[in-house]
Amino acid sequence: MAAASIFSVALILFSLLYQIGGVVSQYWVREQVNNAGSGCDLFHGEWVYDRSYPLYISTDCPFILKEFDCQKNGRPDNEYLKYRWKPTSCDLPRFDGRSFLGRFRGKRILFVGDSLSMNQWQSLTCLLHKSVPEANYTLSKVGGVSTFKFPAYDVSIVLSRDAFLVDVVNESNGRVLMLDSIQNGSYWRTFDVLVFNTWHWWLHTGRKQPWAEVRYGVNNVHNDIDRMKAYEKALTTWARWVESSVDPSKTKVFFQGVSPDHMRSREWGDNAKSETCFGQTAPVLGTQYPGGSHPAQVILERVLRTMSKPVYLLNITTLSQLRKDGHPSFYGFGGRRSIDCTHWCLPGIPDSWNQILFAALFQ
């Protein structure tokens, strides 16, 4: 039997298992479908030196945000720009912005999440503008929503800042993190593609903590809660929203995965240069990160395995863990006053996230 026929039979079998109540994770099925269709795990590989990189330079992107423009902010090295993500068993398609816009004509994509979503959103707008520099664009911001639009293609790339995905509401006693409530879903579901992300803000305490209480259910009110448990509860609420509100025939759903920071050099086995990302100029070599799996990624994958509707995990955690050299460090928004080992320089690692997004959407 031909490979395509075997693949079709497998999909029918999985569909029947759902209909008769078989417990088969859509997350698992999706990953197998992706690998069977392409013969390649896009997320397992290594960073290879490539003189043809980067895909653009910061001057190609006049709207790039200051906090991501490491070269303009004085970063003295540029070899970190010369690395390309290489999956072990295939080549990642080179990003083709003109093709992206042509295939995506008349559609809208929404990034929902924290400043790491902004990092990826900014990367995609730069990649697309570099591909069609002659095309007019508009850039607007209303509240927490930023919209980058190519009128000639009727394509909108939108960012909604929503760090927890679940609601944070103002009450008389302060801001309350509502672990079982999502009120923005009616806006989200109007888009053709959704790319979600949350993690960065879940461990913030003290003055950086943007809420005074945590609420889950009617009587579960706490001044604080185990953050990993809170994170899992919020992801479970988000998963329920996807299950009840998203029509997969109209909307494709992605989850960005967990973007790691690099504040502890012992994780990658190097204490010689710095305890943080400062001074790092090259990736971790090989395919494995010495520090192991990210605990938030483990939780995310556990929640996704409970879902029946398709959600494509952009499993960028390990490939990003290998890039201890990709952060602004002292060449971001705060300069020498504040080190940034969380966000990513642009051009940089989020460009590879978007190459994978491009492959997942169109290849």
Coordinates of C-alpha atoms in Angstrom, one line a residue:
M1 CA 0.0 0.0 0.0
A2 CA 1.3 3.5 -0.8
A3 CA 2.6 5.7 2.0
A4 CA -0.1 8.3 1.3
S5 CA -2.8 5.6 1.6
I6 CA -1.4 4.3 4.9
F7 CA -1.3 7.8 6.2
S8 CA -5.0 8.3 5.2
V9 CA -6.1 5.1 6.9
A10 CA -4.2 6.1 10.0
L11 CA -6.1 9.4 10.1
I12 CA -9.5 7.7 9.7
L13 CA -8.6 5.2 12.4
F14 CA -7.8 8.0 14.9
S15 CA -11.0 9.8 13.9
L16 CA -13.0 6.6 14.7
L17 CA -11.3 6.2 18.0
Y18 CA -12.6 9.7 19.0
Q19 CA -16.1 8.9 17.9
I20 CA -16.3 5.7 20.0
G21 CA -14.8 7.4 23.0
G22 CA -11.2 6.3 22.7
V23 CA -8.8 8.5 24.7
V24 CA -6.3 9.6 22.1
S25 CA -4.7 13.0 22.6
Q26 CA -5.2 15.4 19.7
Y27 CA -1.8 16.9 20.7
W28 CA -0.1 13.5 20.2
V29 CA -2.0 12.9 16.9
R30 CA -1.1 16.3 15.6
E31 CA 2.6 15.7 16.3
Q32 CA 2.5 12.3 14.6
V33 CA 0.6 13.8 11.6
N34 CA 3.2 16.5 11.2
N35 CA 6.1 14.1 11.4
A36 CA 4.4 11.5 9.1
G37 CA 3.6 14.2 6.5
S38 CA 7.0 15.8 6.5
G39 CA 9.3 13.1 7.7
C40 CA 10.9 15.7 10.0
D41 CA 10.8 17.0 13.5
L42 CA 11.3 20.7 13.0
F43 CA 12.1 21.2 16.7
H44 CA 15.0 18.7 17.1
G45 CA 18.3 19.9 15.7
E46 CA 21.1 22.3 16.2
W47 CA 22.3 25.8 15.3
V48 CA 24.8 25.9 12.4
Y49 CA 26.9 28.8 11.2
D50 CA 25.6 30.3 8.0
R51 CA 27.2 33.4 6.5
S52 CA 24.0 34.2 4.5
Y53 CA 22.3 35.1 7.7
P54 CA 20.6 37.1 9.2
L55 CA 17.4 37.3 7.0
Y56 CA 17.4 41.1 7.5
I57 CA 19.3 43.7 9.4
S58 CA 17.8 46.2 11.8
T59 CA 18.0 49.1 9.4
D60 CA 15.7 47.1 7.1
C61 CA 13.1 47.4 9.8
P62 CA 12.5 51.1 10.6
F63 CA 9.8 50.4 13.1
I64 CA 11.8 47.9 15.2
L65 CA 11.3 48.6 18.9
K66 CA 14.3 49.9 20.8
E67 CA 14.4 47.1 23.3
F68 CA 15.0 44.5 20.6
D69 CA 17.5 46.6 18.4
C70 CA 20.7 45.3 20.0
Q71 CA 23.0 46.4 17.2
K72 CA 21.7 50.0 17.3
N73 CA 22.0 49.9 21.1
G74 CA 25.7 49.3 20.8
R75 CA 26.2 45.5 21.0
P76 CA 29.8 45.1 19.9
D77 CA 29.6 41.6 18.4
N78 CA 27.5 40.3 15.5
E79 CA 28.5 36.7 15.1
Y80 CA 25.3 35.7 17.0
L81 CA 23.4 36.8 13.9
K82 CA 25.1 34.2 11.7
Y83 CA 23.4 31.0 13.0
R84 CA 20.6 29.1 11.3
W85 CA 18.4 26.5 12.9
K86 CA 18.9 23.2 11.3
P87 CA 16.5 20.3 12.1
T88 CA 18.3 17.0 12.3
S89 CA 16.5 15.2 9.5
C90 CA 15.6 18.0 7.1
D91 CA 16.1 21.6 6.2
L92 CA 13.8 24.3 7.5
P93 CA 12.3 26.2 4.6
R94 CA 13.7 29.6 4.2
F95 CA 11.2 32.3 5.1
D96 CA 9.4 33.7 2.0
G97 CA 7.5 36.8 3.0
R98 CA 6.1 37.4 -0.5
S99 CA 4.7 33.9 -0.6
F100 CA 3.3 34.3 3.0
L101 CA 1.4 37.5 2.0
G102 CA 0.1 36.0 -1.2
R103 CA -1.2 32.9 0.5
F104 CA -2.5 34.8 3.5
R105 CA -4.3 37.4 1.4
G106 CA -7.4 38.7 3.1
K107 CA -6.6 37.1 6.4
R108 CA -5.6 38.2 9.9
I109 CA -3.2 36.6 12.4
L110 CA -3.3 37.5 16.1
F111 CA -0.5 37.0 18.6
V112 CA -1.9 36.9 22.2
G113 CA 0.4 37.0 25.1
D114 CA 3.2 38.9 26.9
S115 CA 6.3 40.7 25.6
L116 CA 7.7 37.4 24.2
S117 CA 4.6 37.4 21.9
M118 CA 5.6 41.0 21.0
N119 CA 9.1 39.7 20.2
Q120 CA 7.7 37.2 17.7
W121 CA 5.1 39.7 16.3
Q122 CA 7.9 42.3 15.8
S123 CA 10.1 39.6 14.1
L124 CA 7.3 38.6 11.7
T125 CA 6.6 42.2 10.7
C126 CA 10.3 42.8 10.0
L127 CA 10.6 39.6 8.0
L128 CA 7.5 40.5 5.9
H129 CA 8.6 44.2 5.3
K130 CA 12.0 43.0 4.2
S131 CA 10.4 40.7 1.7
V132 CA 8.2 43.4 0.1
P133 CA 9.9 46.7 0.9
E134 CA 7.9 48.4 -1.9
A135 CA 4.6 47.5 -0.2
N136 CA 2.9 50.2 1.8
Y137 CA 2.1 49.4 5.4
T138 CA 0.3 50.9 8.3
L139 CA 1.1 50.5 12.0
S140 CA -1.4 51.5 14.7
K141 CA -1.9 50.9 18.4
V142 CA -5.1 51.2 20.4
G143 CA -4.7 50.3 24.1
G144 CA -3.0 46.9 24.3
V145 CA -3.6 46.0 20.6
S146 CA -1.0 46.8 17.9
T147 CA -1.9 46.3 14.2
F148 CA 0.5 46.0 11.4
K149 CA -1.3 45.9 8.0
F150 CA -0.3 45.5 4.4
P151 CA -3.3 47.1 2.5
A152 CA -2.3 45.8 -0.9
Y153 CA -2.6 42.2 0.4
D154 CA -5.3 42.9 3.0
V155 CA -3.2 41.1 5.6
S156 CA -3.1 42.2 9.2
I157 CA -0.5 41.0 11.8
V158 CA -2.0 41.9 15.2
L159 CA -0.6 41.8 18.7
S160 CA -2.8 41.7 21.8
R161 CA -0.9 42.2 25.1
D162 CA -2.5 39.7 27.5
A163 CA 0.2 38.3 29.7
F164 CA -1.8 35.7 31.6
L165 CA -4.4 34.8 28.9
V166 CA -6.9 34.6 31.8
D167 CA -8.5 37.8 33.2
V168 CA -7.0 40.3 35.5
V169 CA -9.8 42.6 36.8
N170 CA -9.8 45.7 38.9
E171 CA -11.8 45.5 42.2
S172 CA -12.0 47.6 45.3
N173 CA -9.3 45.7 47.0
G174 CA -6.9 45.7 44.0
R175 CA -6.3 43.7 40.9
V176 CA -7.5 40.1 40.9
L177 CA -6.0 37.3 38.8
M178 CA -9.0 35.2 37.7
L179 CA -7.7 31.8 36.9
D180 CA -11.0 30.5 35.6
S181 CA -12.2 33.4 33.5
I182 CA -11.5 34.6 29.9
Q183 CA -13.5 37.6 28.6
N184 CA -11.4 38.4 25.5
G185 CA -12.3 35.3 23.7
S186 CA -15.0 36.8 21.5
Y187 CA -12.4 39.1 20.0
W188 CA -9.8 36.3 19.6
R189 CA -12.1 34.0 17.7
T190 CA -12.6 36.5 14.8
F191 CA -9.1 35.8 13.6
D192 CA -7.9 33.3 11.0
V193 CA -4.8 32.3 12.9
L194 CA -4.1 32.6 16.7
V195 CA -0.7 32.3 18.3
F196 CA -0.9 32.2 22.1
N197 CA 1.8 32.5 24.7
T198 CA 2.0 32.9 28.5
W199 CA 4.7 32.2 31.0
H200 CA 7.1 35.1 31.6
W201 CA 4.9 37.0 34.2
W202 CA 3.9 34.0 36.3
L203 CA 6.9 34.0 38.6
H204 CA 7.0 37.8 39.2
T205 CA 6.7 38.9 42.8
G206 CA 6.8 42.1 44.8
R207 CA 6.5 45.3 42.8
K208 CA 6.5 43.4 39.5
Q209 CA 3.5 41.3 40.4
P210 CA 0.5 42.9 38.6
W211 CA -2.2 41.5 40.9
A212 CA -3.1 41.5 44.6
E213 CA -5.2 38.4 44.8
V214 CA -5.8 35.1 43.0
R215 CA -9.3 33.8 42.5
Y216 CA -10.4 30.4 41.3
G217 CA -14.1 29.4 41.6
V218 CA -16.4 31.2 44.0
N219 CA -14.7 30.6 47.3
N220 CA -11.0 30.0 46.4
V221 CA -9.5 33.4 47.0
H222 CA -5.8 33.7 47.9
N223 CA -3.2 36.4 48.4
D224 CA -0.8 34.0 46.7
I225 CA -0.7 30.5 45.3
D226 CA 1.9 28.0 44.0
R227 CA 2.8 29.7 40.7
M228 CA 3.2 26.5 38.8
K229 CA -0.2 25.3 39.9
A230 CA -1.7 28.7 39.0
Y231 CA -0.1 28.5 35.6
E232 CA -1.6 25.0 35.0
K233 CA -5.0 26.2 36.1
A234 CA -4.9 29.1 33.7
L235 CA -3.8 26.9 30.8
T236 CA -6.6 24.5 31.6
T237 CA -9.1 27.5 31.4
W238 CA -7.6 28.5 28.1
A239 CA -7.8 24.9 26.8
R240 CA -11.5 24.8 27.8
W241 CA -12.0 28.1 25.9
V242 CA -10.4 26.6 22.7
E243 CA -12.6 23.5 23.0
S244 CA -15.8 25.4 23.4
S245 CA -15.2 28.4 21.2
V246 CA -12.8 27.7 18.3
D247 CA -14.0 26.3 15.0
P248 CA -10.9 24.5 13.5
S249 CA -12.3 24.8 10.0
K250 CA -12.1 28.6 10.3
T251 CA -9.3 29.3 12.8
K252 CA -5.9 27.7 13.2
V253 CA -4.6 27.7 16.8
F254 CA -0.9 27.7 17.7
F255 CA 0.8 27.9 21.1
Q256 CA 4.2 29.6 21.0
G257 CA 5.7 27.3 23.7
V258 CA 7.9 28.5 26.6
S259 CA 10.6 31.0 25.8
P260 CA 13.5 30.4 28.2
D261 CA 15.7 33.0 30.0
H262 CA 19.4 32.6 30.6
M263 CA 20.2 33.9 34.1
R264 CA 22.1 30.9 35.5
S265 CA 25.2 29.9 33.6
R266 CA 25.4 26.6 35.5
E267 CA 22.5 25.4 33.4
W268 CA 24.7 25.4 30.3
G269 CA 27.9 24.5 32.1
D270 CA 29.8 27.8 31.6
N271 CA 30.9 30.0 34.6
A272 CA 33.9 31.4 32.9
K273 CA 32.4 34.5 31.1
S274 CA 29.4 35.5 33.2
E275 CA 26.8 34.1 35.5
T276 CA 24.1 35.4 33.1
C277 CA 23.7 35.9 29.3
F278 CA 26.0 38.9 29.3
G279 CA 29.1 38.3 27.3
Q280 CA 27.8 35.2 25.6
T281 CA 28.6 35.3 21.8
A282 CA 27.8 31.8 20.6
P283 CA 25.2 29.1 21.0
V284 CA 25.4 25.9 23.1
L285 CA 26.7 23.3 20.6
G286 CA 24.8 20.2 19.8
T287 CA 21.1 19.2 20.1
Q288 CA 20.7 18.9 23.9
Y289 CA 20.5 21.6 26.5
P290 CA 22.6 20.6 29.6
G291 CA 20.0 22.2 31.9
G292 CA 17.3 19.8 30.8
S293 CA 13.6 20.3 30.2
H294 CA 11.9 23.6 31.2
P295 CA 9.3 22.9 34.0
A296 CA 6.7 25.2 32.4
Q297 CA 7.0 23.4 29.1
V298 CA 6.3 20.1 30.9
I299 CA 3.0 21.6 32.2
L300 CA 2.1 23.1 28.9
E301 CA 2.5 19.8 27.1
R302 CA 0.5 18.0 29.8
V303 CA -2.4 20.4 29.3
L304 CA -2.3 20.1 25.5
R305 CA -2.5 16.4 25.7
T306 CA -5.9 16.7 27.3
M307 CA -7.4 18.6 24.3
S308 CA -9.4 17.2 21.5
K309 CA -9.3 20.2 19.1
P310 CA -6.0 20.7 17.2
V311 CA -3.5 23.1 18.7
Y312 CA -0.1 23.2 17.0
L313 CA 2.7 23.6 19.6
L314 CA 5.5 25.7 18.3
N315 CA 7.9 23.8 20.5
I316 CA 10.6 26.5 20.5
T317 CA 11.8 25.8 24.1
T318 CA 14.9 23.6 23.4
L319 CA 16.1 25.4 20.3
S320 CA 15.9 28.7 22.3
Q321 CA 17.6 27.3 25.3
L322 CA 20.6 26.6 23.1
R323 CA 20.8 30.3 22.3
K324 CA 22.3 31.8 25.5
D325 CA 23.9 34.4 23.2
G326 CA 20.7 35.8 21.7
H327 CA 19.5 38.1 24.4
P328 CA 19.9 41.9 24.6
S329 CA 21.7 41.7 28.0
F330 CA 22.9 45.3 28.5
Y331 CA 22.0 46.3 24.9
G332 CA 18.2 46.5 25.4
F333 CA 15.8 49.1 26.6
G334 CA 17.4 49.5 30.1
G335 CA 21.0 49.7 29.0
R336 CA 23.5 49.2 31.8
R337 CA 20.8 49.8 34.4
S338 CA 19.1 46.5 33.8
I339 CA 20.2 43.3 32.2
D340 CA 17.7 41.5 29.9
C341 CA 18.3 37.8 29.5
T342 CA 14.6 37.1 28.8
H343 CA 13.8 38.9 25.5
W344 CA 15.6 38.4 22.2
C345 CA 17.6 40.6 19.9
L346 CA 16.2 41.3 16.5
P347 CA 17.3 40.1 14.1
G348 CA 17.6 36.9 16.1
I349 CA 16.0 33.8 17.5
P350 CA 12.3 34.8 17.0
D351 CA 13.0 34.9 13.2
S352 CA 13.5 31.1 13.4
W353 CA 10.3 30.8 15.4
N354 CA 8.6 32.5 12.5
Q355 CA 10.3 30.3 9.9
I356 CA 8.8 27.3 11.7
L357 CA 5.4 29.1 11.8
F358 CA 5.7 29.7 8.1
A359 CA 6.5 26.0 7.5
A360 CA 3.6 24.9 9.7
L361 CA 1.1 27.1 7.9
F362 CA 2.1 26.5 4.3
Q363 CA 4.5 23.6 3.8

